[in-house]
mmCIF file of C-alpha atoms and ligand atoms in Angstrom:
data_model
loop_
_atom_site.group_PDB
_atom_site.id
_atom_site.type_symbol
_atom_site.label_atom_id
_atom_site.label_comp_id
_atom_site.label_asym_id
_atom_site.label_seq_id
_atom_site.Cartn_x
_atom_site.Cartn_y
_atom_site.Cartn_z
ATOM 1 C CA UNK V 1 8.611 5.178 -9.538
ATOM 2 C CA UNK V 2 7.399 7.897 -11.594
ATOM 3 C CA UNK V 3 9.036 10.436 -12.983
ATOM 4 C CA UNK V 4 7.437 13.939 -14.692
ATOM 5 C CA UNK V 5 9.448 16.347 -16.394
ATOM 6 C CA UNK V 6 8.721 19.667 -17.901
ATOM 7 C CA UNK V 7 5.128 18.671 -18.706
ATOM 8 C CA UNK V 8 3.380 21.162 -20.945
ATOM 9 C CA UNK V 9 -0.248 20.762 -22.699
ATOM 10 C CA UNK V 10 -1.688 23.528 -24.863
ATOM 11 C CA UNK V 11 -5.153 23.330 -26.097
ATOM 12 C CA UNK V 12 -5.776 25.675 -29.463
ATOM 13 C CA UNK V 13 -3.428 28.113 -30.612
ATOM 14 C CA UNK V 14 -3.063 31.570 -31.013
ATOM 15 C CA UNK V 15 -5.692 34.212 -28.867
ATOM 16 C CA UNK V 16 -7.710 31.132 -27.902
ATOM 17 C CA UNK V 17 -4.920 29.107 -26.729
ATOM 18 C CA UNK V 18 -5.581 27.601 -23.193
ATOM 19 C CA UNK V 19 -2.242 26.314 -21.125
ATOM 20 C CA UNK V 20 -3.938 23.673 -19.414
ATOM 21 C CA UNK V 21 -0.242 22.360 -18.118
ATOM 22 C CA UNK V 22 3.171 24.893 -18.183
ATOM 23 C CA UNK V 23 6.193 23.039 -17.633
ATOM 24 C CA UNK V 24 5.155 20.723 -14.666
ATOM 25 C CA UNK V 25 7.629 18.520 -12.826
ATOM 26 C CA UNK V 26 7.765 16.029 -10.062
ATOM 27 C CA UNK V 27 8.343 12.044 -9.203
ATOM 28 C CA UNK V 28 6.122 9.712 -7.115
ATOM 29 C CA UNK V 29 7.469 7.225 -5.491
ATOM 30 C CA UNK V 30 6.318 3.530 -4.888
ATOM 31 C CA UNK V 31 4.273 3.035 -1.652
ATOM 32 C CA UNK V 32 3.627 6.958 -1.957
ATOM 33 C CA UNK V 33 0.226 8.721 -1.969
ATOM 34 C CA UNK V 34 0.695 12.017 -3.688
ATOM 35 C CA UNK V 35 -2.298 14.733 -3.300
ATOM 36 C CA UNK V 36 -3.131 16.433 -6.063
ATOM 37 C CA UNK V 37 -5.085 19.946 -5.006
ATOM 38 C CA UNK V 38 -6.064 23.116 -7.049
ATOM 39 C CA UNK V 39 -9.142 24.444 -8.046
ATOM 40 C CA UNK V 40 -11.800 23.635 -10.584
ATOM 41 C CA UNK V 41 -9.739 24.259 -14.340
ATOM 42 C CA UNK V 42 -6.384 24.641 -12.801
ATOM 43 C CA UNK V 43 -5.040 21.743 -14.862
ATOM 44 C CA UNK V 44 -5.359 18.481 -12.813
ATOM 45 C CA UNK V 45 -7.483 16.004 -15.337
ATOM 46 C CA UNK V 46 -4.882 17.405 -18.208
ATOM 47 C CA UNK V 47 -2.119 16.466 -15.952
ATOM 48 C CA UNK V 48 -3.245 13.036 -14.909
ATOM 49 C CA UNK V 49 -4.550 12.277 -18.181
ATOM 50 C CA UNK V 50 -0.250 13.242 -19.638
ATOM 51 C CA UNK V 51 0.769 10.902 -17.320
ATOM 52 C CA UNK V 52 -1.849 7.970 -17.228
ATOM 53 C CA UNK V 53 -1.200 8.029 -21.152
ATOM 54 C CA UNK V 54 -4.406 9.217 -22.311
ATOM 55 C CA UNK V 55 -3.365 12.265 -23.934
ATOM 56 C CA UNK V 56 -0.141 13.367 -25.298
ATOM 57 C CA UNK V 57 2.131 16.171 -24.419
ATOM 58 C CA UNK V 58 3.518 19.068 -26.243
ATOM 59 C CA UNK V 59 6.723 18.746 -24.777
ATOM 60 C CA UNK V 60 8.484 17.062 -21.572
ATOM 61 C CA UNK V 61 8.127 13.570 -20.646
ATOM 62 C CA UNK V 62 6.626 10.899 -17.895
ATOM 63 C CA UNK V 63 8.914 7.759 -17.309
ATOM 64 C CA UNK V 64 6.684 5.107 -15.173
ATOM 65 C CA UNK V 65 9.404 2.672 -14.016
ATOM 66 C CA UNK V 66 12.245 3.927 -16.540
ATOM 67 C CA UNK V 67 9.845 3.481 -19.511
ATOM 68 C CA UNK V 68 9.134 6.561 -21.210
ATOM 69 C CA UNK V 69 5.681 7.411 -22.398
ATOM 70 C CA UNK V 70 6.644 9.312 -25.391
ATOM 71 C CA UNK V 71 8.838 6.221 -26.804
ATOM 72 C CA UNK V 72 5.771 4.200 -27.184
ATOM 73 C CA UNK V 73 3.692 3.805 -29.913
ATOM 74 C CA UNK V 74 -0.261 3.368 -29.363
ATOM 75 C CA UNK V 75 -0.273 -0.510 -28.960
ATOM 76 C CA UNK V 76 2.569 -0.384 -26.568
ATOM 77 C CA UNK V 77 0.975 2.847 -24.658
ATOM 78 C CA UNK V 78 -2.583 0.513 -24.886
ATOM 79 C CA UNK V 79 -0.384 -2.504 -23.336
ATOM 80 C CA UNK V 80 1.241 0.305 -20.438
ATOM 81 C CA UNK V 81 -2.077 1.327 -19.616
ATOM 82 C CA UNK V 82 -3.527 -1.937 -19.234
ATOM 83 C CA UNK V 83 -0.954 -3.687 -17.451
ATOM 84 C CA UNK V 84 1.077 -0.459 -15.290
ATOM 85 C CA UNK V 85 -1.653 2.030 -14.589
ATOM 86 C CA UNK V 86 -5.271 1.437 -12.342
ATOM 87 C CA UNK V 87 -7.304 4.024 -12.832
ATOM 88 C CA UNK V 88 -10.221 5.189 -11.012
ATOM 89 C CA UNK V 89 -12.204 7.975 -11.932
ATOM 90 C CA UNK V 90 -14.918 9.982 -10.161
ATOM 91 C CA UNK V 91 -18.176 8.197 -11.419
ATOM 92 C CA UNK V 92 -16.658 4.525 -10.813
ATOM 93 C CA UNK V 93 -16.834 3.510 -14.219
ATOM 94 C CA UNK V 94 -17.622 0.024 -13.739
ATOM 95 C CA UNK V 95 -19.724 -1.981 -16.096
ATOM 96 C CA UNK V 96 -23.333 -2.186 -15.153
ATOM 97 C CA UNK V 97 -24.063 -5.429 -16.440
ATOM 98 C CA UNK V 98 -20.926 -6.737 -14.833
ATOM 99 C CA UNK V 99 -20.906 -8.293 -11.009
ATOM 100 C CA UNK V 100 -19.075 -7.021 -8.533
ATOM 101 C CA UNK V 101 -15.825 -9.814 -9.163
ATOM 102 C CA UNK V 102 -16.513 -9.772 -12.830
ATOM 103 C CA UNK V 103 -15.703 -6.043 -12.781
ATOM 104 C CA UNK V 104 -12.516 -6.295 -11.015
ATOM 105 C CA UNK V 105 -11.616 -9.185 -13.504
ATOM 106 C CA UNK V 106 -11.916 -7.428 -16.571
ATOM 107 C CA UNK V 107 -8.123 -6.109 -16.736
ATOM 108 C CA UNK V 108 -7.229 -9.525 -16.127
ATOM 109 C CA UNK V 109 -9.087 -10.925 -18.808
ATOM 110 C CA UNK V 110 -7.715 -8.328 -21.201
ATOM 111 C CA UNK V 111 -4.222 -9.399 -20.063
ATOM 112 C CA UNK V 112 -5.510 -13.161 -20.680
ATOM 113 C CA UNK V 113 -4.396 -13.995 -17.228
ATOM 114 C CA UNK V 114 -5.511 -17.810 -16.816
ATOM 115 C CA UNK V 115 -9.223 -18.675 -15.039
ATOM 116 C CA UNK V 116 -6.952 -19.913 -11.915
ATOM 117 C CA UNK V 117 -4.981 -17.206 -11.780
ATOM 118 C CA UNK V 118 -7.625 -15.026 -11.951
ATOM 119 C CA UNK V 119 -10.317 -16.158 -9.700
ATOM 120 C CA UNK V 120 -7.808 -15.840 -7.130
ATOM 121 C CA UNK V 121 -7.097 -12.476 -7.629
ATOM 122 C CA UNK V 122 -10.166 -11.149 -8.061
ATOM 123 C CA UNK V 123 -10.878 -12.970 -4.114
ATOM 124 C CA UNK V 124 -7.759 -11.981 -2.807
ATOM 125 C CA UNK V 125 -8.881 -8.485 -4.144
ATOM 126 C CA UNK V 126 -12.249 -8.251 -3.098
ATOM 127 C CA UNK V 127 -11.182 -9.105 0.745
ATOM 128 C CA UNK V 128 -8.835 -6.117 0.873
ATOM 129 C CA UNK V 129 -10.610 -3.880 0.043
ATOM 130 C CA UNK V 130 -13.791 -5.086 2.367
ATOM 131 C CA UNK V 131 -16.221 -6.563 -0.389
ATOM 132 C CA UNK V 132 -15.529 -10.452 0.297
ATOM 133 C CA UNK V 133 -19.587 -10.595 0.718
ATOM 134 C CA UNK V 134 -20.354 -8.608 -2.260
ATOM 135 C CA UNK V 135 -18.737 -10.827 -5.394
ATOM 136 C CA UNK V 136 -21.928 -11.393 -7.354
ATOM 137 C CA UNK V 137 -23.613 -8.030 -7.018
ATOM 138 C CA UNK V 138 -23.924 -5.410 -9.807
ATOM 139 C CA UNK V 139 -23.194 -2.055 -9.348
ATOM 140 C CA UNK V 140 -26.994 -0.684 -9.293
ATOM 141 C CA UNK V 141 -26.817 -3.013 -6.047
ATOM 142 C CA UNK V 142 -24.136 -1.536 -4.641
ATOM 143 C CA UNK V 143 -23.451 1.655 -2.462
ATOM 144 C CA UNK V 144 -21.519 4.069 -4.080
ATOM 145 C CA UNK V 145 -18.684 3.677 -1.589
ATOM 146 C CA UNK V 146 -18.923 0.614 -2.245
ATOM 147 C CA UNK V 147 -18.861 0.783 -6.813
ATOM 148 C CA UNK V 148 -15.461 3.148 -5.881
ATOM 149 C CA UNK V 149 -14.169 0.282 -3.372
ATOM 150 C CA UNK V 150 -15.171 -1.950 -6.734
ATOM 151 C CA UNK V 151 -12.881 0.670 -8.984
ATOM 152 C CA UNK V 152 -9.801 0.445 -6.390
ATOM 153 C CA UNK V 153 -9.482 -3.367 -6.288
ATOM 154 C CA UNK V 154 -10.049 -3.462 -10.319
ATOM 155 C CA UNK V 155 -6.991 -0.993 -10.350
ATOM 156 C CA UNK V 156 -5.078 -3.202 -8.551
ATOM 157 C CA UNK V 157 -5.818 -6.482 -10.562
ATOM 158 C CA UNK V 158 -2.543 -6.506 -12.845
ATOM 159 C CA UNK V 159 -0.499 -4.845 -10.256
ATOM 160 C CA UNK V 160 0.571 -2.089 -11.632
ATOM 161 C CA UNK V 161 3.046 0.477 -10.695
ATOM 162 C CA UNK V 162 0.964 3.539 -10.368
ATOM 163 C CA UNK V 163 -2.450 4.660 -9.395
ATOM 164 C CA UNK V 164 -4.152 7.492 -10.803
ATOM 165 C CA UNK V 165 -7.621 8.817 -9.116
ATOM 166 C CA UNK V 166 -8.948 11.652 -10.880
ATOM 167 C CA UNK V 167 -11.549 13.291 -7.538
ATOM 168 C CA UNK V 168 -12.440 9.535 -6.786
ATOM 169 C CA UNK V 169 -14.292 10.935 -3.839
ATOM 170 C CA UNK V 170 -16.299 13.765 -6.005
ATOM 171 C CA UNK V 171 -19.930 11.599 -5.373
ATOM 172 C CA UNK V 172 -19.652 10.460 -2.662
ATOM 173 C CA UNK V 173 -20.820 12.196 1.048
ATOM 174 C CA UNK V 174 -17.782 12.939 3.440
ATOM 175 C CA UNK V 175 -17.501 10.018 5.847
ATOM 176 C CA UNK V 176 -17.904 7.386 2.949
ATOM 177 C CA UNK V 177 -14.949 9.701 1.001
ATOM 178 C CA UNK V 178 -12.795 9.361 3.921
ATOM 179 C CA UNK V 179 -13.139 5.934 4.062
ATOM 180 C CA UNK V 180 -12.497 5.582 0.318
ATOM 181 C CA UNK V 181 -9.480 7.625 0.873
ATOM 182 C CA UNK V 182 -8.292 5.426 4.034
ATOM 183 C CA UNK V 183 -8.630 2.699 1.845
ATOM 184 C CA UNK V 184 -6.702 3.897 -1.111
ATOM 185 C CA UNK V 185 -4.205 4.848 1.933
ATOM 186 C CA UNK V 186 -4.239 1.579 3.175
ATOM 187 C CA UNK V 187 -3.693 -0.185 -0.097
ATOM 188 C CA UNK V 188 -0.906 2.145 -1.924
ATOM 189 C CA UNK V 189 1.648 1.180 0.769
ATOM 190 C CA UNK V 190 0.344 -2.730 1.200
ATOM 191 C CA UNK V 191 0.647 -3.475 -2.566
ATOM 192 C CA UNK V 192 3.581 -0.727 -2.702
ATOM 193 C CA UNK V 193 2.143 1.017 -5.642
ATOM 194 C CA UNK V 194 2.566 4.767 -6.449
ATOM 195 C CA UNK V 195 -0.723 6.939 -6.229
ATOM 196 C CA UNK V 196 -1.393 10.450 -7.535
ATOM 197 C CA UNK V 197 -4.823 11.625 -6.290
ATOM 198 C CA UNK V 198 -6.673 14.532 -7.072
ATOM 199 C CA UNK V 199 -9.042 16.135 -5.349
ATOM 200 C CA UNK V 200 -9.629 19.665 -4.306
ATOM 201 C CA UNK V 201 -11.412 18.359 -0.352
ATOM 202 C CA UNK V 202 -9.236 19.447 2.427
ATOM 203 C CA UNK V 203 -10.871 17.310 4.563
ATOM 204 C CA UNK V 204 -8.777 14.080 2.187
ATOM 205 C CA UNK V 205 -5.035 16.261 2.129
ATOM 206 C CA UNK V 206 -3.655 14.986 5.302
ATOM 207 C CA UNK V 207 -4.192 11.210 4.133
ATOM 208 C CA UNK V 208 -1.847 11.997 1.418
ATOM 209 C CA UNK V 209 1.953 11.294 2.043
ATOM 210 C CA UNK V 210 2.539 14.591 0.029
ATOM 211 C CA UNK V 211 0.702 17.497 -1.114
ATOM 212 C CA UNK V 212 1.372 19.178 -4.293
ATOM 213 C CA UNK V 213 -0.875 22.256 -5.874
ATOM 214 C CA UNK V 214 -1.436 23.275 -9.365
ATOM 215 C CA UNK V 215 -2.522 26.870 -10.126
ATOM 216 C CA UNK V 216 -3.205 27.895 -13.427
ATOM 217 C CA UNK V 217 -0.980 24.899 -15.117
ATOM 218 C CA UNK V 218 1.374 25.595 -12.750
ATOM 219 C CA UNK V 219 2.672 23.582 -9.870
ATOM 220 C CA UNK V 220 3.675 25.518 -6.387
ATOM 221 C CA UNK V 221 6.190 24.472 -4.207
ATOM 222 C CA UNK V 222 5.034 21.602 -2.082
ATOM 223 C CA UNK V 223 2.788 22.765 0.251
ATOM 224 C CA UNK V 224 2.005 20.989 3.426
ATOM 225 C CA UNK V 225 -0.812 19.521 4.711
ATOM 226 C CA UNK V 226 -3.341 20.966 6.893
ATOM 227 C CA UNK V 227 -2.450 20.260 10.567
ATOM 228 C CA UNK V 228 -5.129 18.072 12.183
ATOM 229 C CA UNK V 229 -7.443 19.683 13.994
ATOM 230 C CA UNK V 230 -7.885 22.943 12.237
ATOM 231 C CA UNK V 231 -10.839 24.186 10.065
ATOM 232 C CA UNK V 232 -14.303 24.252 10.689
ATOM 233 C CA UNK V 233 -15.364 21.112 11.013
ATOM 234 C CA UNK V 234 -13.240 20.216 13.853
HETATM 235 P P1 ADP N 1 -9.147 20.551 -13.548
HETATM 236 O O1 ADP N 1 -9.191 19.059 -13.699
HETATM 237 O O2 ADP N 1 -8.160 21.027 -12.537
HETATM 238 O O3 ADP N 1 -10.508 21.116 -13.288
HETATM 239 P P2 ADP N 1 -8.655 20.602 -16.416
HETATM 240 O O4 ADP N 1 -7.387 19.894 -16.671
HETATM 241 O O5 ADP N 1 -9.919 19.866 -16.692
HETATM 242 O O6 ADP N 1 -8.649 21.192 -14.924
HETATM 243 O O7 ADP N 1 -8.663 21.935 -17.274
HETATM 244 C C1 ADP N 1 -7.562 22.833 -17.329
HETATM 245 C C2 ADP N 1 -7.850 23.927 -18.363
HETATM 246 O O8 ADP N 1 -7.843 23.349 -19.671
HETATM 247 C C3 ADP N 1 -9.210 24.586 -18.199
HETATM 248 O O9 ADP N 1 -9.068 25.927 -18.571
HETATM 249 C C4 ADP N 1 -10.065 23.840 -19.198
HETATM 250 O O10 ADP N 1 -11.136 24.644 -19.624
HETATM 251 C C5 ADP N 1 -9.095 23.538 -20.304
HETATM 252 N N1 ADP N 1 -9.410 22.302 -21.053
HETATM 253 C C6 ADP N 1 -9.516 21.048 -20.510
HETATM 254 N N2 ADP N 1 -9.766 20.132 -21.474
HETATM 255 C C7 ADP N 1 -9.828 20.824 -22.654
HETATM 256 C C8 ADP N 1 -10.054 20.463 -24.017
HETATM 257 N N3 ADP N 1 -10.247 19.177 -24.368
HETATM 258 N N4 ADP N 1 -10.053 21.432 -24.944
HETATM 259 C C9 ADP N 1 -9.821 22.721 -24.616
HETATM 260 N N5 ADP N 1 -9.598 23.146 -23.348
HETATM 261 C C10 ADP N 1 -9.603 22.209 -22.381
HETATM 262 MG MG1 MG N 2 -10.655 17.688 -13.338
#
């Protein structure tokens, strides 16, 4: 479970001050995919960046399973991020040099999980999310569908309790997105991890459990999802 409360970021001060985030709040539940829509500089990356630990607040606080961010100092926030939080981020970010399995073992190896323990995992991981055949390839050998389906299972690795995706379907053409998104779907309520998405493609809302929208730091009421069937490309 994750909790946000009264989030606010400021970048600069004075006339060139830029409220990226202005007193956000809302909770994400395990097993829940939460949608995270608004245009291009409304505030999302600030906001996902607060609560993934990359960046610190102003004021307010994130709790990710009754541990609060703010409490930690940087090796403990370091150890959070590696062991509570998958991230996957619009251009993959996997290693080049790495394989396929290799990739999706590095967060175990930084936990110094065991060979055994690992090796499984990694397997176990690669088979959900549809790569079993595609262990010892390198990303340059891969689709990119399949580098983000790479991403997904190396956020998984130390099972962690949420899932931030900052537009992980951004490069990618529409039907592989959707599939990306299906997966991420798919593998939020198997492994009953939360997920906070954002993306600004309407076609990838009504995947979401929820739908929440930032506008100018800001976060509206919930708004709800498209209802299938409507829009232009229907
Ligand atoms: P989004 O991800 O929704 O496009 P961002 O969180 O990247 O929005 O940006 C929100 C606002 O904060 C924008 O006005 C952006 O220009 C500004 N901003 C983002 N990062 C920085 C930074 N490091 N320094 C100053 N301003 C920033
Ligand atoms: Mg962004």
């Amino acid at each position: 479970m994750v909790v946000v409360e009264d989030l606010v970021r400021t970048y600069g001060s004075g006339d060139t001050a830029v409220h990226a985030v202005r007193g956000v709040s809302f909770s994400v539940a395990r097993g829940e995919l939460v949608a995270l829509k608004g245009r291009s500089g409304s505030g999302k990356t600030t906001l996902l960046n607060l609560i993934g630990g990359l960046d610190r607040p102003d004021s307010g606080t994130v709790r990710i399973d009754g541990t609060e961010l703010a409490g930690l100092g940087e090796r403990e926030l370091l150890a959070l991020r590696r062991d509570r939080i998958g991230f996957v981020f619009q251009s993959f970010g996997l290693l080049p040099i790495l394989t396929a399995a290799e990739n999706v073992g590095v967060p175990l190896r930084l936990r110094k999980a065991d060979r055994t323990e690992r090796e499984e995992r990694v397997d176990l991981l690669l088979t959900l999310v549809g790569l079993e055949g595609h262990a010892a390839q390198r990303p340059g050998e891969l689709s990119g569908g399949q580098q983000q389906r790479v991403a997904i299972a190396r956020a998984l690795a130390n099972r962690p309790a949420l899932i931030i995706a900052d537009e992980p379907t951004g490069q990618l053409d529409a039907d592989t997105g959707r599939a990306v998104m299906e997966l991420l779907r798919a593998v939020v309520r198997s492994e009953g991890v939360a997920a906070l998405v954002a993306t600004h493609d309407p076609g990838l809302l009504a995947l979401a459990d929820r739908v929440i929208e930032l506008r100018d730091g800001s976060l509206l009421d919930d708004v709800d999802d498209a209802p299938a069937g409507e829009g232009p490309s229907a």
